[in-house]
CSV table of C-alpha atoms and ligand atoms in Angstrom, one decimal:
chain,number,residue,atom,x,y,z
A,1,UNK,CA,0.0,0.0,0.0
A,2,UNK,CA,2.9,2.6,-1.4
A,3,UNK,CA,1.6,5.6,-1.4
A,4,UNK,CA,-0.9,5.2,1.8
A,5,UNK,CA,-0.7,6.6,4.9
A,6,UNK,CA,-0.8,3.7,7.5
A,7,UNK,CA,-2.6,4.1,10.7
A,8,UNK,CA,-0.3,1.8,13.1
A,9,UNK,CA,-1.5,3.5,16.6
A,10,UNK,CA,-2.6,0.5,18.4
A,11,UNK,CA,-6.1,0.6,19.5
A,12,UNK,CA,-5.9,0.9,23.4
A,13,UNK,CA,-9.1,-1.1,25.1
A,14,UNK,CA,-10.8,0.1,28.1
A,15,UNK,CA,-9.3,-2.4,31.3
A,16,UNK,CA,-12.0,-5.1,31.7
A,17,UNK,CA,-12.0,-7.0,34.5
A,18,UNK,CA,-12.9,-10.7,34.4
A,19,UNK,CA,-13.8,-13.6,37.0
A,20,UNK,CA,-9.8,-14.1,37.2
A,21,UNK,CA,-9.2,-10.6,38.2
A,22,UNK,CA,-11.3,-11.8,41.4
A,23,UNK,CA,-9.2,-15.3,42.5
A,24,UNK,CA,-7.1,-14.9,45.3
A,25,UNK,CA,-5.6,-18.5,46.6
A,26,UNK,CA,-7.2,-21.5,46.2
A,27,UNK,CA,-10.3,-21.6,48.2
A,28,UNK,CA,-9.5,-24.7,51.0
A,29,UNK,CA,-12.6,-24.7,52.5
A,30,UNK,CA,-14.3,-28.3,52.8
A,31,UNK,CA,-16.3,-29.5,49.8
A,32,UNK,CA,-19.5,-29.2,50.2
A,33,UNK,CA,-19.2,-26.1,52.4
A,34,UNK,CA,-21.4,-23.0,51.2
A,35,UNK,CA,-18.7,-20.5,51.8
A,36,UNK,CA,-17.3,-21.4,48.2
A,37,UNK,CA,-20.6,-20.0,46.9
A,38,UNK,CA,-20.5,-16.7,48.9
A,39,UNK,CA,-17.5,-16.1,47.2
A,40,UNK,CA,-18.3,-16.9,43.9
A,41,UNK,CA,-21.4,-14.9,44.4
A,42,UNK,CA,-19.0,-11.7,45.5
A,43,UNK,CA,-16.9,-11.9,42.3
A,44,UNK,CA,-19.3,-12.4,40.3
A,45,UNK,CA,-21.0,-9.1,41.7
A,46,UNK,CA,-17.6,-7.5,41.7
A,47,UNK,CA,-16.8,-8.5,38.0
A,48,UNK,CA,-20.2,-7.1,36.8
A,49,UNK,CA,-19.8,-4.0,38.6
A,50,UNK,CA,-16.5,-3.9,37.0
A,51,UNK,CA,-14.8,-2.9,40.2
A,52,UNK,CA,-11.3,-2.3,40.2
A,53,UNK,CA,-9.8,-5.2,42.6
A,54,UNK,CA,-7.4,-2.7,43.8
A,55,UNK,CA,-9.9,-0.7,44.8
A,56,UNK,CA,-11.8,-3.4,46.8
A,57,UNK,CA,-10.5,-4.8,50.0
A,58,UNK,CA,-12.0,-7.8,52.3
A,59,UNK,CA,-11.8,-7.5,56.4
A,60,UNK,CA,-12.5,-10.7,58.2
A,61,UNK,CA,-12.5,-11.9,62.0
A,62,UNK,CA,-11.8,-15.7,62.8
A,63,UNK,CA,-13.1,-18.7,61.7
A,64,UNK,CA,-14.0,-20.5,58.2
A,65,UNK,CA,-15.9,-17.8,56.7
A,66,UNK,CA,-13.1,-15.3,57.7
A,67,UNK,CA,-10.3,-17.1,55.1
A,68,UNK,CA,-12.4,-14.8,52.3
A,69,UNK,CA,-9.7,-12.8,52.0
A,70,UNK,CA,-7.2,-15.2,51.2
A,71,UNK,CA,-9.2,-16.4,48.5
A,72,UNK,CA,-10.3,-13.4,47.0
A,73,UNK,CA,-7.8,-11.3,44.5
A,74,UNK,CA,-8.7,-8.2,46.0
A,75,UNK,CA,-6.4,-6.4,49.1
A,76,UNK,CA,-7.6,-7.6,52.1
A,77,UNK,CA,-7.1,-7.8,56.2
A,78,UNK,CA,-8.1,-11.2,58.2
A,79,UNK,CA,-8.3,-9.9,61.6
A,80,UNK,CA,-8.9,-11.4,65.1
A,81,UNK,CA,-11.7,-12.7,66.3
A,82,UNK,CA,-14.9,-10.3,66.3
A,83,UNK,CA,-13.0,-7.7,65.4
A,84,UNK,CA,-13.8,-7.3,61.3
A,85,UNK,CA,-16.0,-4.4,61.7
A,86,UNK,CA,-13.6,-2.1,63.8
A,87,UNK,CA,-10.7,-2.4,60.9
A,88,UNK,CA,-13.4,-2.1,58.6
A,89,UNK,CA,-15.2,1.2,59.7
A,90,UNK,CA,-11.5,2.2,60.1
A,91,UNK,CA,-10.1,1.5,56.6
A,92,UNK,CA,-13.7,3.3,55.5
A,93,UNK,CA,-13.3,6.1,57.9
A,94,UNK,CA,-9.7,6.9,56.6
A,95,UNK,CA,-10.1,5.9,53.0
A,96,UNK,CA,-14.0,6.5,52.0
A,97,UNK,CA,-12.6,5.6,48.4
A,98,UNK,CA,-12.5,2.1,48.6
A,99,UNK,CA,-15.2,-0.6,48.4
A,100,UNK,CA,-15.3,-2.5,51.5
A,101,UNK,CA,-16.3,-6.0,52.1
A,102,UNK,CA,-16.6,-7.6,55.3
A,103,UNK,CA,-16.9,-11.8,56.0
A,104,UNK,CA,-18.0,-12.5,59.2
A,105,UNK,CA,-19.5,-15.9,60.9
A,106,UNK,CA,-22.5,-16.7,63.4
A,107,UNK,CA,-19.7,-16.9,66.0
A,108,UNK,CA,-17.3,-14.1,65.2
A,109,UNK,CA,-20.4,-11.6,64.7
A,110,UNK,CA,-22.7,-12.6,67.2
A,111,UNK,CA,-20.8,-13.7,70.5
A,112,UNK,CA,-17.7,-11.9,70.4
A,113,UNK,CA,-18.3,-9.5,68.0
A,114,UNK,CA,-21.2,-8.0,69.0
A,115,UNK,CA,-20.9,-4.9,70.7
A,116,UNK,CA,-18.8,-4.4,66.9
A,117,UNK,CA,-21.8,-5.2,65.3
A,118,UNK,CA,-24.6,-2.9,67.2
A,119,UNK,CA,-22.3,0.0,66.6
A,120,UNK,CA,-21.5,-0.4,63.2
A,121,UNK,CA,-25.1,-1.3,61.9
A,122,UNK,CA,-25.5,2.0,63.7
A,123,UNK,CA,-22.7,4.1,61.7
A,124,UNK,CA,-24.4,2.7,58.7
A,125,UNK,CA,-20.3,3.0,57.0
A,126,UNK,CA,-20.8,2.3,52.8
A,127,UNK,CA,-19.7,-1.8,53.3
A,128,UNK,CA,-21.2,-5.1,52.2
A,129,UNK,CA,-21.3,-7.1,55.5
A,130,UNK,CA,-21.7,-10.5,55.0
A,131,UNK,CA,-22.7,-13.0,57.8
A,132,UNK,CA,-21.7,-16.3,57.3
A,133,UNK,CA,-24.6,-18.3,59.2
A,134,UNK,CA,-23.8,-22.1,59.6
A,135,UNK,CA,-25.0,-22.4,63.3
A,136,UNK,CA,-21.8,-23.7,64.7
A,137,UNK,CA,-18.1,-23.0,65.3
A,138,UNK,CA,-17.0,-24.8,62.6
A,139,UNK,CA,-12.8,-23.4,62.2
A,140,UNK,CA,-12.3,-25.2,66.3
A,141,UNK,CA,-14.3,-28.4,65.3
A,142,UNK,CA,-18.2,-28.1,66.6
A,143,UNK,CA,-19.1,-25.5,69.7
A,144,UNK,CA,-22.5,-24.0,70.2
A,145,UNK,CA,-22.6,-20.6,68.4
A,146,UNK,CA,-25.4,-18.2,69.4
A,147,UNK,CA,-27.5,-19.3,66.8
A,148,UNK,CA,-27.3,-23.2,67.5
A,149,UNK,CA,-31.0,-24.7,67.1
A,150,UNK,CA,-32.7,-25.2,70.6
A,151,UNK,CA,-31.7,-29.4,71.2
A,152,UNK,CA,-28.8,-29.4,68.4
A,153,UNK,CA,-25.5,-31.3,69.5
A,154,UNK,CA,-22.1,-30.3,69.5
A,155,UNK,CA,-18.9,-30.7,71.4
A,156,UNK,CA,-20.1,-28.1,74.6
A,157,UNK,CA,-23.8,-29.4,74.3
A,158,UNK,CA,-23.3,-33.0,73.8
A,159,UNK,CA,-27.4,-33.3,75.0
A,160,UNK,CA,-28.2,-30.6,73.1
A,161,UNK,CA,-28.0,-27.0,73.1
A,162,UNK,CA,-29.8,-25.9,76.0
A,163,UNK,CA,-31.0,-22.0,74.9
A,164,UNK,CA,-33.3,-21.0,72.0
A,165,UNK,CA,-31.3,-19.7,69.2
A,166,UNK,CA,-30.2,-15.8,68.9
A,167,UNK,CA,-32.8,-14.1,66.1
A,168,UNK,CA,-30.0,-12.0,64.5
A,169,UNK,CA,-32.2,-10.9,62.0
A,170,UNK,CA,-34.5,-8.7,64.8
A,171,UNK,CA,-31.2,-7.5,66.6
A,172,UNK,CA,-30.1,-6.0,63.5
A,173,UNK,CA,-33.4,-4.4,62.9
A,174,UNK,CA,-33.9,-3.0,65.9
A,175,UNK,CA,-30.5,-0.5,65.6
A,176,UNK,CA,-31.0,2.8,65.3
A,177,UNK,CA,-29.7,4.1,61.8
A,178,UNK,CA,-30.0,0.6,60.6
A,179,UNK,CA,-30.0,0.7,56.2
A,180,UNK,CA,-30.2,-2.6,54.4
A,181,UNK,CA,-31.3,-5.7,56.2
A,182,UNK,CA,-31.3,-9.2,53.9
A,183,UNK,CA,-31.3,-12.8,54.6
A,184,UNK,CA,-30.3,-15.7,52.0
A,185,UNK,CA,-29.2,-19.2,51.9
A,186,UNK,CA,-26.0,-20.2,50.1
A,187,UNK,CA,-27.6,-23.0,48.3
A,188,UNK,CA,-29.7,-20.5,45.7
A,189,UNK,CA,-26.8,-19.2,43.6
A,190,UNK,CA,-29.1,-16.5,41.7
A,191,UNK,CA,-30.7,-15.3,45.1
A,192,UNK,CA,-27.3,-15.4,46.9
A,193,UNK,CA,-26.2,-13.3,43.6
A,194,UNK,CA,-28.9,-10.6,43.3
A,195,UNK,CA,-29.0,-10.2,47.4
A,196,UNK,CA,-25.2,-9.6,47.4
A,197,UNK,CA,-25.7,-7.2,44.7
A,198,UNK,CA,-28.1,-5.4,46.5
A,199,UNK,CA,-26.5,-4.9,49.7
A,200,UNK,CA,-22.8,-4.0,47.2
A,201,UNK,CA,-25.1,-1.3,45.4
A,202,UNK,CA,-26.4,0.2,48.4
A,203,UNK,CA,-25.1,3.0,50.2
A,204,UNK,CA,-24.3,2.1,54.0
A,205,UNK,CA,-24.0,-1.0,55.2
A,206,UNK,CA,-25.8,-3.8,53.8
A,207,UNK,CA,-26.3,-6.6,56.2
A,208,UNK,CA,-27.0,-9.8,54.8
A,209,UNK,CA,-27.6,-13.1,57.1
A,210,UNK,CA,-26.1,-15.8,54.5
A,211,UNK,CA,-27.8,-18.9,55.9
A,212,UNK,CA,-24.8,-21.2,55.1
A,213,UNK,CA,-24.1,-25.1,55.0
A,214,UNK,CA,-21.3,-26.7,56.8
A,215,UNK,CA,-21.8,-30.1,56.2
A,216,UNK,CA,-18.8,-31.1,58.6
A,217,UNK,CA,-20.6,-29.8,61.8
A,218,UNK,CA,-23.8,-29.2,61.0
A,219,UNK,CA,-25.3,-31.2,58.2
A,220,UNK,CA,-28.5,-31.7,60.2
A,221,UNK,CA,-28.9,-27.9,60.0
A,222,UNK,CA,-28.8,-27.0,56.6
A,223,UNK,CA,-30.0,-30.1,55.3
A,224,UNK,CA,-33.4,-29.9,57.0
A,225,UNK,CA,-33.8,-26.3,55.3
A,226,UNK,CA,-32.5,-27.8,51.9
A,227,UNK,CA,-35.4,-30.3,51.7
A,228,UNK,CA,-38.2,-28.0,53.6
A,229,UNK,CA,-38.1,-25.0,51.3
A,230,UNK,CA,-41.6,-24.9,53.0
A,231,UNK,CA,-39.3,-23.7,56.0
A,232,UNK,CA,-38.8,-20.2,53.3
A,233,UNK,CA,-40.5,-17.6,53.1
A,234,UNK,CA,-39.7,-15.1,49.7
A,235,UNK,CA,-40.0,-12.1,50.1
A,236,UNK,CA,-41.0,-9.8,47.3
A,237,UNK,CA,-41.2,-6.3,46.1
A,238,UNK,CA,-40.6,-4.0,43.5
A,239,UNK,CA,-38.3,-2.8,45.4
A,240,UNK,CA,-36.9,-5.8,47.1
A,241,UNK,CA,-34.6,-8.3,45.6
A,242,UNK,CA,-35.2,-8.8,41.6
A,243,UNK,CA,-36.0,-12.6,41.9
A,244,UNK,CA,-36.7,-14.5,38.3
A,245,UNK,CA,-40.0,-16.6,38.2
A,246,UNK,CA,-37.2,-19.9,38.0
A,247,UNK,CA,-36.1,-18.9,41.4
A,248,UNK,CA,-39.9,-17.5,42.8
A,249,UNK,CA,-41.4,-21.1,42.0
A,250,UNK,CA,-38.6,-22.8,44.3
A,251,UNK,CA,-40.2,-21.5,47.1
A,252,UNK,CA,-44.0,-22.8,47.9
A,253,UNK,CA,-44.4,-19.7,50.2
A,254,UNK,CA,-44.1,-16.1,48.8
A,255,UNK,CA,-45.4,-12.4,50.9
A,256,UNK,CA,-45.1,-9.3,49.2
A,257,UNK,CA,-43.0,-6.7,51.4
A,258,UNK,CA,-42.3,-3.2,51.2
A,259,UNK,CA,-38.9,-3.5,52.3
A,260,UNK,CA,-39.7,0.3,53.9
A,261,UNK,CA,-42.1,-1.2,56.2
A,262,UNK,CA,-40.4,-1.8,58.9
A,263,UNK,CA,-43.0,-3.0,61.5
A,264,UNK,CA,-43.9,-5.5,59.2
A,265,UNK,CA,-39.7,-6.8,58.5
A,266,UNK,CA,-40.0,-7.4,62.4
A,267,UNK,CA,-43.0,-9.5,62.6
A,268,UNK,CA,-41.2,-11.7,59.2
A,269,UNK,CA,-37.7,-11.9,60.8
A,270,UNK,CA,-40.0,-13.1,64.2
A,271,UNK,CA,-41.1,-15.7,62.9
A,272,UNK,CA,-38.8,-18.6,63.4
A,273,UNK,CA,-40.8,-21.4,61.7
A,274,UNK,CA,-41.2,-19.7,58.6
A,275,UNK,CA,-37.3,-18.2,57.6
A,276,UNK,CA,-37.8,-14.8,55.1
A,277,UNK,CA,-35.5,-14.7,52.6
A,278,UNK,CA,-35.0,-11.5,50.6
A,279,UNK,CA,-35.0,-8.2,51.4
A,280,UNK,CA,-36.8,-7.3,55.2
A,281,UNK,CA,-35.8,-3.5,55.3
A,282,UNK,CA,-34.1,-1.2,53.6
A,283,UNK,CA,-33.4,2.9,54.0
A,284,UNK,CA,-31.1,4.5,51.3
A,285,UNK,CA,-31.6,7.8,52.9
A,286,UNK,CA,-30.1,6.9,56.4
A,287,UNK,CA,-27.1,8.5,57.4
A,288,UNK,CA,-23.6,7.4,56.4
A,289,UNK,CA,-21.0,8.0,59.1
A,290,UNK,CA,-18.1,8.7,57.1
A,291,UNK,CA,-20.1,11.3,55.2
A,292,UNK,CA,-20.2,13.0,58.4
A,293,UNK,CA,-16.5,12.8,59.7
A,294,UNK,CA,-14.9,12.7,56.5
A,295,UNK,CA,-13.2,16.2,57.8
A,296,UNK,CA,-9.3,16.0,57.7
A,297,UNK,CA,-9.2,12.9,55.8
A,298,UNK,CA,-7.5,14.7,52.8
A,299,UNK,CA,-4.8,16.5,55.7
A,300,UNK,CA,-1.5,15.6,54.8
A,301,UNK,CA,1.0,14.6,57.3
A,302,UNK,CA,2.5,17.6,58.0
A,303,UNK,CA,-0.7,19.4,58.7
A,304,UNK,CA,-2.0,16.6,60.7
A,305,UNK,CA,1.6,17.0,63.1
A,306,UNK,CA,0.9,20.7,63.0
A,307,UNK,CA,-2.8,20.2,64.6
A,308,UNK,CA,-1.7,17.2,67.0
A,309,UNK,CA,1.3,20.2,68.1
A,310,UNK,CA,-1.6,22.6,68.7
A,311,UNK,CA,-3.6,20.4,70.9
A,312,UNK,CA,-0.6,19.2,72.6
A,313,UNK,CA,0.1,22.8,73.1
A,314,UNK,CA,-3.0,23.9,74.6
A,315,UNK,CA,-2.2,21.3,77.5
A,316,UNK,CA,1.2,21.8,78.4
A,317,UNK,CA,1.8,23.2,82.0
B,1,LIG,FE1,-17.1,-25.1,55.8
B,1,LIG,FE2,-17.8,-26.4,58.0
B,1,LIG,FE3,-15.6,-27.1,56.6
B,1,LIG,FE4,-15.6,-24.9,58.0
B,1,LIG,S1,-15.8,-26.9,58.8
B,1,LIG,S2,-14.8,-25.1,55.9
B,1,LIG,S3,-17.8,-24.2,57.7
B,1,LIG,S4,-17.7,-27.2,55.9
């Protein structure tokens, strides 16, 4: 082509991020175990939201759940126990920036991690907060958890466990400030998708009560749900949790709900023979804590020395 001018500037694609993008280590959970589909579910929301991994990072306590961020290929901090949502509302307060993720369990939440959990639901930080609900302690081989079933055995109960089970989902809904309350089992994949997606697309922090298997320590538990899908209750709305008519005919009881209703998300999450899954509550205009503090968070060092000088000032004798 003598005589042309040739265009050789190469054509320079847009970065697009794919599943890969998302794979940290190899996932070592048991098979079987319903954690592998939380995290499938989270990359798969994180790939079609085309977030930037580097811009994503994971916080987790102790336990099974907590090895999320090992295994996803985003940065990420695995904590100690109970303590994901302190680092968390601390990467968030300091960085409001980046997308935060937290994996927590029925354990690391809700025994030693609650007075973590009360106050963040209440600062409402922009995070996904995932609980990972499988009724036991499964990382230290079988305790009771706070959400144990009334009767079920483990290694501290051998006879059973003798309380009624912890209701997380009316805990959480009784917090003032509280923005985006969901519950889901791990063994729906598109449910577990969409409800993930949800909470990731709102702003604050989306609480979502994964209803998990661990078929180590506590087949019994999830097994019983899996054939009983009588047990469910689907919740649906407009504005709730898109769910396809594949999915809606799983599940032999359906309710509508205004997930602004929240009155009525109490009497659902109540009842204990009839699980809700979907979306109970949700407020898009509450209050975001790091919108209110974000003052200073753009100081530089210096300046931040120069105000900590001040106040050391204003004390000295
Ligand atoms: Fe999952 Fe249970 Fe194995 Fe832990 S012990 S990885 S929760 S199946």
């Amino acid at each position: 082509m003598f005589g042309l001018k040739a265009d050789w500037s190469l054509e320079v694609f847009e970065r697009y991020f794919t599943m890969g993008d998302y794979a940290g280590g190899e996932a070592r959970w048991c098979p079987g175990c319903g954690d592998h589909a939380v995290l499938t579910a989270a990359q798969k929301v994180l790939r079609d939201e085309q977030q930037r991994p580097e811009m994503s990072v994971c916080v987790s306590g102790i336990g099974c759940s907590s090895r999320m961020p090992h295994y996803l290929g985003t940065f990420g901090f695995h904590g100690l126990h109970g303590r994901a949502l302190p680092v968390a509302c601390g990467i968030k307060a300091r960085r409001p920036e980046l997308d935060v993720w937290v994996a927590t369990g029925d354990g690391d939440c809700f025994s030693i991690g609650t007075a973590h959990w009360i106050h963040a639901l209440r600062y409402n930080m922009d995070m996904t907060l995932m609980v990972f609900d499988n009724a036991i302690y499964g990382l230290t081989k079988a305790q009771t958890s706070p959400t144990s079933p009334h009767g079920f055995k483990t290694n501290t109960h051998p006879f059973g466990a003798i309380l009624e089970p912890h209701n997380p989902l009316t805990v959480t809904l009784g917090v003032t400030n509280v923005s985006f309350v969901a519950q889901v089992a791990d063994w729906n994949p598109p449910l577990l998708y969409e409800t993930l997606k949800a909470a990731y697309q709102h702003k604050g922090t989306g609480f979502v009560r994964i209803i998990q298997r661990c078929p180590v320590y506590a087949d019994s538990f999830s097994k019983e749900l899996q054939q009983n899908p009588d047990r469910f209750l689907l919740l649906q709305h407009q504005r709730g949790i898109p769910v396809d008519k594949s999915v809606s005919r799983q599940f032999p009881n359906r309710t509508e709900h205004d997930p602004s209703d929240l009155a009525r998300a109490f009497q659902l999450a109540a009842d204990s023979a009839r699980l809700p899954l979907g979306l109970l509550y949700h407020n898009p205009d509450a209050q975001c804590y790091e919108d209110l503090s974000s003052q200073g968070v753009e100081m530089t060092p210096e300046k931040r020395l120069e105000g900590f000088n001040a106040v050391l000032d204003r004390i000295t004798i």
